[in-house]
Amino acid sequence: MKLATYKDGSRDGQLLVVSRDLSTAHHASAIATRLQQVLDDWNFLSPQLQDLYETLNNGRARHAFAFDPQQCMAPLPRAYQWADGSAYLNHVELVRKARGAELPESLRTDPLVYQGGSDEFLGPRDAIVCADEAWGLDFESEIAVITGDVAMGTTPDAAIDGIRLLMLANDVSLRHLIPTELAKGFGFVQSKPAPAFSPVAVTPDELGGAWHGGRVHLSLQSVWNGKQVGLCEAGPEMRFHFGQLIAHLCKTRNVRAGSIVGSGAVSNKDGARGYSCIAEKRAIETIEGGAPVTGFMEVGDTIRIEMKGKDGQSVFGAIEQAAVAPA
């Protein structure tokens, strides 16, 4: 099934069930008003939502209406946890190589994950506020999962069973703020503003055969200012699958329902596939020519992130954001 959250003036929005082709929707308020409710009581509430989803797809939902992504918040507008990985080693290798650093051997066997802010997320059409272009505004096209409860010590394969929903993410980064933050010895704070998520979150079965091994085997498209800059294959080069990322978090603690885990920027060794973040393009330019040529995002720029299924239909809907100056 496919789920979304409409803006209604509240912090958590109104839960919707959305048709497979993303054309129509139905309020889920008779079952649950918020997505977190469903995640907290998944075994009881998700079958009811599934029934509504099938009714909607069969054209029998009495109060269906046209689905408008413009009205969407993030599917889960705020979460108990947002942990973002860097599961595509090609991206890590390029960025480190550009600054003359070797890839630590541990990164080949142990995932790199940071803890981000989760008290507010952006919807798929919400603007990215660019307070200062000198901070190096960048998009990062990613896949993310929302979990149920996953117990401490859960194995990677078992952790895959804890995945309830998948969605797309734009993990916005302020590249020029990162070096000084990391030099202090802790993690990202100011350099990682609120990320955005796709209009809908989908259960793994919606992906059919494209979902296996804890990976999504589809192409992720990034369109910057109307030009396609990336069409990266998300499956084969994901070094650490989502089960491994979740198990990494679970090594010393429980992961609770409503946690979101990101893949990191999708990246391929084949340069013809393009890139999922500007930092990677700049890294390649530095490696090949000694200095970056491509600039970061500016006020007025747009970014569109989308993934289509084997049938050519959009799976999650598209993230479409513009960079704007502060009000």
XYZ file of C-alpha atoms in Angstrom:
327
model
C 0.000 0.000 0.000
C 0.935 3.648 -0.357
C 0.498 6.200 2.418
C 0.811 9.991 2.566
C 0.226 12.809 5.032
C -1.708 15.928 4.063
C -1.212 19.342 5.609
C -4.041 20.237 7.994
C -2.468 22.916 10.164
C -1.178 20.477 12.770
C 2.358 19.211 13.348
C 1.565 15.656 12.278
C -0.960 16.160 9.482
C -3.723 13.877 8.250
C -2.998 10.307 7.125
C -4.126 9.287 3.629
C -4.168 6.092 1.639
C -3.037 6.780 -1.939
C -3.802 4.710 -5.029
C -1.070 2.705 -6.721
C -0.935 5.111 -9.688
C -0.862 8.125 -7.317
C -3.967 9.602 -8.925
C -6.467 9.362 -6.070
C -6.475 9.265 -2.289
C -8.784 8.611 0.645
C -8.658 9.885 4.206
C -7.658 7.147 6.641
C -9.154 8.882 9.679
C -11.677 6.095 10.313
C -8.669 3.822 10.927
C -5.878 6.159 12.071
C -5.271 9.892 11.836
C -1.462 9.837 11.888
C 1.197 7.542 10.457
C 2.933 7.138 13.818
C -0.261 5.566 15.196
C -0.066 2.931 12.485
C 3.609 2.232 13.127
C 2.924 1.831 16.848
C 0.136 -0.706 16.211
C 1.152 -2.086 12.820
C -0.265 -5.599 13.068
C -3.738 -4.334 13.929
C -4.017 -1.185 11.804
C -2.071 -1.972 8.638
C -4.486 -4.730 7.476
C -7.336 -2.230 7.727
C -5.405 0.292 5.666
C -4.602 -2.453 3.173
C -8.320 -3.153 2.763
C -8.959 0.545 2.120
C -6.065 0.597 -0.361
C -7.541 -2.290 -2.340
C -10.975 -0.647 -2.313
C -9.428 2.588 -3.585
C -7.515 0.836 -6.378
C -10.655 -1.000 -7.449
C -12.539 2.289 -7.808
C -15.009 1.486 -5.035
C -13.944 4.026 -2.399
C -16.956 6.307 -1.893
C -15.058 9.394 -0.773
C -11.948 9.237 -2.950
C -10.487 12.496 -4.258
C -7.666 13.591 -6.556
C -4.264 13.249 -4.896
C -2.239 16.477 -4.813
C 1.450 16.168 -3.802
C 1.512 19.931 -3.286
C -0.579 19.385 -0.141
C 1.741 16.748 1.289
C 3.905 16.932 4.347
C 6.635 14.330 4.703
C 4.864 10.952 5.145
C 6.153 11.009 8.734
C 6.398 14.766 9.467
C 8.530 14.254 12.585
C 10.104 11.084 13.861
C 11.677 9.546 16.926
C 14.892 9.022 14.986
C 16.549 9.983 11.689
C 19.789 8.123 11.058
C 21.442 8.484 7.675
C 24.027 6.067 6.336
C 26.602 6.321 3.590
C 26.047 2.911 2.069
C 27.474 3.621 -1.388
C 31.239 3.350 -1.030
C 31.894 4.873 -4.443
C 30.585 8.183 -3.104
C 32.761 7.985 0.009
C 35.836 6.992 -2.000
C 35.447 9.877 -4.457
C 34.888 12.545 -1.821
C 37.853 11.345 0.257
C 40.119 10.945 -2.751
C 39.383 14.519 -3.824
C 40.818 15.794 -0.556
C 43.751 13.390 -0.591
C 42.453 11.030 2.085
C 42.473 7.239 1.977
C 39.362 5.185 2.642
C 39.740 3.550 6.086
C 39.555 -0.225 5.788
C 36.851 -0.296 8.483
C 34.440 1.481 6.125
C 34.403 -1.626 3.922
C 33.081 -3.764 6.745
C 31.219 -1.392 9.078
C 28.593 1.152 7.919
C 29.107 4.878 8.285
C 25.998 6.412 9.911
C 25.222 9.817 11.417
C 22.353 10.891 13.665
C 20.357 13.796 12.230
C 17.646 16.055 13.544
C 14.169 14.514 13.380
C 11.906 17.075 15.030
C 10.895 18.562 11.671
C 11.059 17.280 8.092
C 10.210 19.057 4.847
C 7.406 17.961 2.576
C 8.097 17.035 -1.051
C 7.180 20.499 -2.369
C 8.459 22.608 0.532
C 11.144 25.153 -0.313
C 14.726 24.829 0.875
C 15.587 28.035 2.696
C 19.050 29.122 1.606
C 20.119 31.600 4.289
C 23.592 32.080 2.778
C 24.757 30.807 -0.611
C 28.319 30.813 0.739
C 27.398 27.805 2.906
C 27.410 25.514 -0.143
C 23.831 24.269 -0.509
C 23.669 20.734 -1.919
C 20.983 18.133 -2.541
C 21.444 14.434 -1.799
C 19.133 11.984 -3.566
C 18.567 8.965 -1.350
C 16.274 6.112 -0.384
C 15.002 5.811 3.172
C 13.080 3.252 5.205
C 10.748 3.611 8.169
C 11.026 0.849 10.759
C 8.847 -0.873 13.270
C 10.355 -1.955 16.596
C 13.722 -3.672 16.100
C 15.372 -5.147 19.182
C 18.952 -4.583 20.259
C 21.224 -7.249 18.825
C 19.012 -8.049 15.823
C 20.959 -9.545 12.913
C 21.105 -7.769 9.550
C 18.877 -10.318 7.800
C 16.302 -10.231 10.585
C 16.393 -6.421 10.643
C 15.029 -6.377 7.074
C 11.776 -7.765 8.487
C 11.524 -4.662 10.666
C 11.158 -2.407 7.620
C 7.589 -1.147 7.309
C 7.790 1.501 4.572
C 10.159 2.951 1.986
C 10.374 6.479 0.572
C 12.771 8.868 -1.157
C 14.783 11.544 0.621
C 16.622 14.754 -0.147
C 19.194 14.945 2.633
C 20.033 18.622 2.248
C 23.664 19.479 3.072
C 25.566 22.715 3.598
C 28.937 21.573 2.317
C 31.067 24.526 3.361
C 29.945 24.189 6.994
C 30.866 20.514 7.213
C 34.689 20.665 7.547
C 34.757 22.937 10.595
C 31.998 20.939 12.301
C 33.706 17.596 11.781
C 37.071 19.035 12.812
C 35.645 19.451 16.319
C 35.440 15.658 16.626
C 31.657 15.246 16.831
C 29.086 15.084 14.028
C 26.876 17.219 11.818
C 24.560 19.829 13.316
C 24.457 23.153 11.453
C 25.583 21.571 8.175
C 22.565 19.252 8.010
C 19.266 21.206 7.909
C 15.903 19.477 7.654
C 15.707 16.788 4.934
C 12.691 16.351 2.644
C 10.828 13.161 1.815
C 8.735 11.920 -1.088
C 4.950 12.441 -1.253
C 4.227 8.811 -0.402
C 5.789 6.017 1.596
C 5.183 2.494 0.296
C 5.255 -0.969 1.769
C 8.055 -3.181 0.392
C 5.620 -5.430 -1.498
C 4.728 -2.482 -3.765
C 8.203 -2.779 -5.302
C 7.697 -6.395 -6.333
C 10.908 -8.040 -7.508
C 12.763 -4.716 -7.350
C 12.925 -5.149 -3.559
C 15.244 -7.951 -2.531
C 18.264 -8.383 -0.322
C 17.374 -5.243 1.612
C 17.993 -3.108 -1.478
C 15.857 -1.293 -4.066
C 16.894 -2.395 -7.565
C 15.615 0.619 -9.511
C 17.118 3.832 -10.897
C 17.008 7.065 -8.912
C 16.676 10.184 -11.049
C 18.006 13.620 -10.058
C 17.019 16.655 -12.147
C 18.759 19.921 -11.239
C 17.363 23.094 -12.820
C 15.494 21.034 -15.393
C 18.528 18.992 -16.460
C 18.927 15.334 -15.578
C 22.239 15.046 -13.726
C 21.795 11.562 -12.301
C 20.095 8.286 -13.140
C 21.863 6.062 -10.659
C 21.169 2.378 -10.063
C 20.255 2.041 -6.393
C 20.673 -1.704 -5.947
C 23.939 -3.360 -7.039
C 26.446 -0.897 -5.562
C 24.775 -0.401 -2.183
C 27.589 -1.889 -0.096
C 25.500 -2.106 3.082
C 21.834 -3.035 2.659
C 19.128 -1.568 4.871
C 19.179 -4.573 7.196
C 22.857 -3.944 7.847
C 22.283 -0.244 8.465
C 19.499 -0.984 10.948
C 21.545 -3.731 12.648
C 24.380 -1.216 13.021
C 22.041 1.020 15.017
C 20.775 -1.968 16.996
C 24.185 -3.122 18.178
C 23.847 -1.293 21.495
C 20.203 -0.164 21.665
C 16.670 -0.835 20.538
C 15.331 0.907 17.438
C 11.729 1.914 17.931
C 8.778 2.159 15.552
C 8.914 5.387 13.594
C 12.678 5.448 13.119
C 13.868 6.543 9.656
C 17.097 5.209 8.178
C 18.629 6.678 5.011
C 20.892 5.077 2.437
C 23.150 8.036 1.753
C 23.593 9.504 -1.718
C 23.097 6.816 -4.370
C 26.313 6.473 -6.359
C 27.671 4.365 -9.226
C 31.203 3.790 -10.496
C 29.944 4.277 -14.039
C 30.300 8.014 -14.506
C 27.742 7.946 -17.314
C 25.107 7.378 -14.634
C 25.725 10.871 -13.309
C 25.494 11.900 -9.675
C 23.048 12.208 -6.785
C 24.748 15.159 -5.103
C 26.848 18.082 -6.294
C 29.690 17.226 -3.914
C 30.356 14.040 -5.872
C 30.487 15.926 -9.182
C 32.927 18.407 -7.655
C 35.042 15.559 -6.278
C 35.353 14.028 -9.758
C 36.300 17.421 -11.200
C 38.962 17.840 -8.533
C 40.397 14.369 -9.140
C 40.469 14.837 -12.907
C 41.337 18.517 -13.206
C 42.753 19.636 -9.891
C 39.836 21.847 -8.857
C 36.019 21.793 -8.828
C 34.179 23.628 -11.604
C 30.527 23.047 -10.718
C 29.069 25.401 -8.136
C 26.579 24.520 -5.432
C 22.895 25.433 -5.498
C 21.836 29.062 -5.573
C 18.604 30.849 -4.705
C 16.144 30.090 -7.508
C 17.590 26.652 -8.283
C 15.304 23.620 -8.344
C 15.870 19.935 -7.641
C 13.596 17.043 -8.611
C 14.113 13.500 -7.283
C 12.056 10.541 -8.510
C 12.159 6.770 -8.926
C 10.103 4.867 -11.482
C 9.188 1.203 -11.461
C 9.749 -1.300 -14.233
C 6.361 -0.220 -15.627
C 7.547 3.370 -15.980
C 5.203 4.657 -13.274
C 6.430 6.807 -10.401
C 6.707 4.687 -7.264
C 6.895 7.338 -4.538
C 5.948 10.502 -6.399
C 8.577 13.173 -6.893
C 10.385 15.482 -4.500
C 10.346 18.896 -6.207
C 11.960 21.726 -4.280
C 13.208 25.217 -4.969
C 15.959 27.036 -3.085
C 14.649 30.333 -1.709
C 15.999 33.222 0.336
C 14.729 33.662 3.904
C 11.407 35.476 4.173
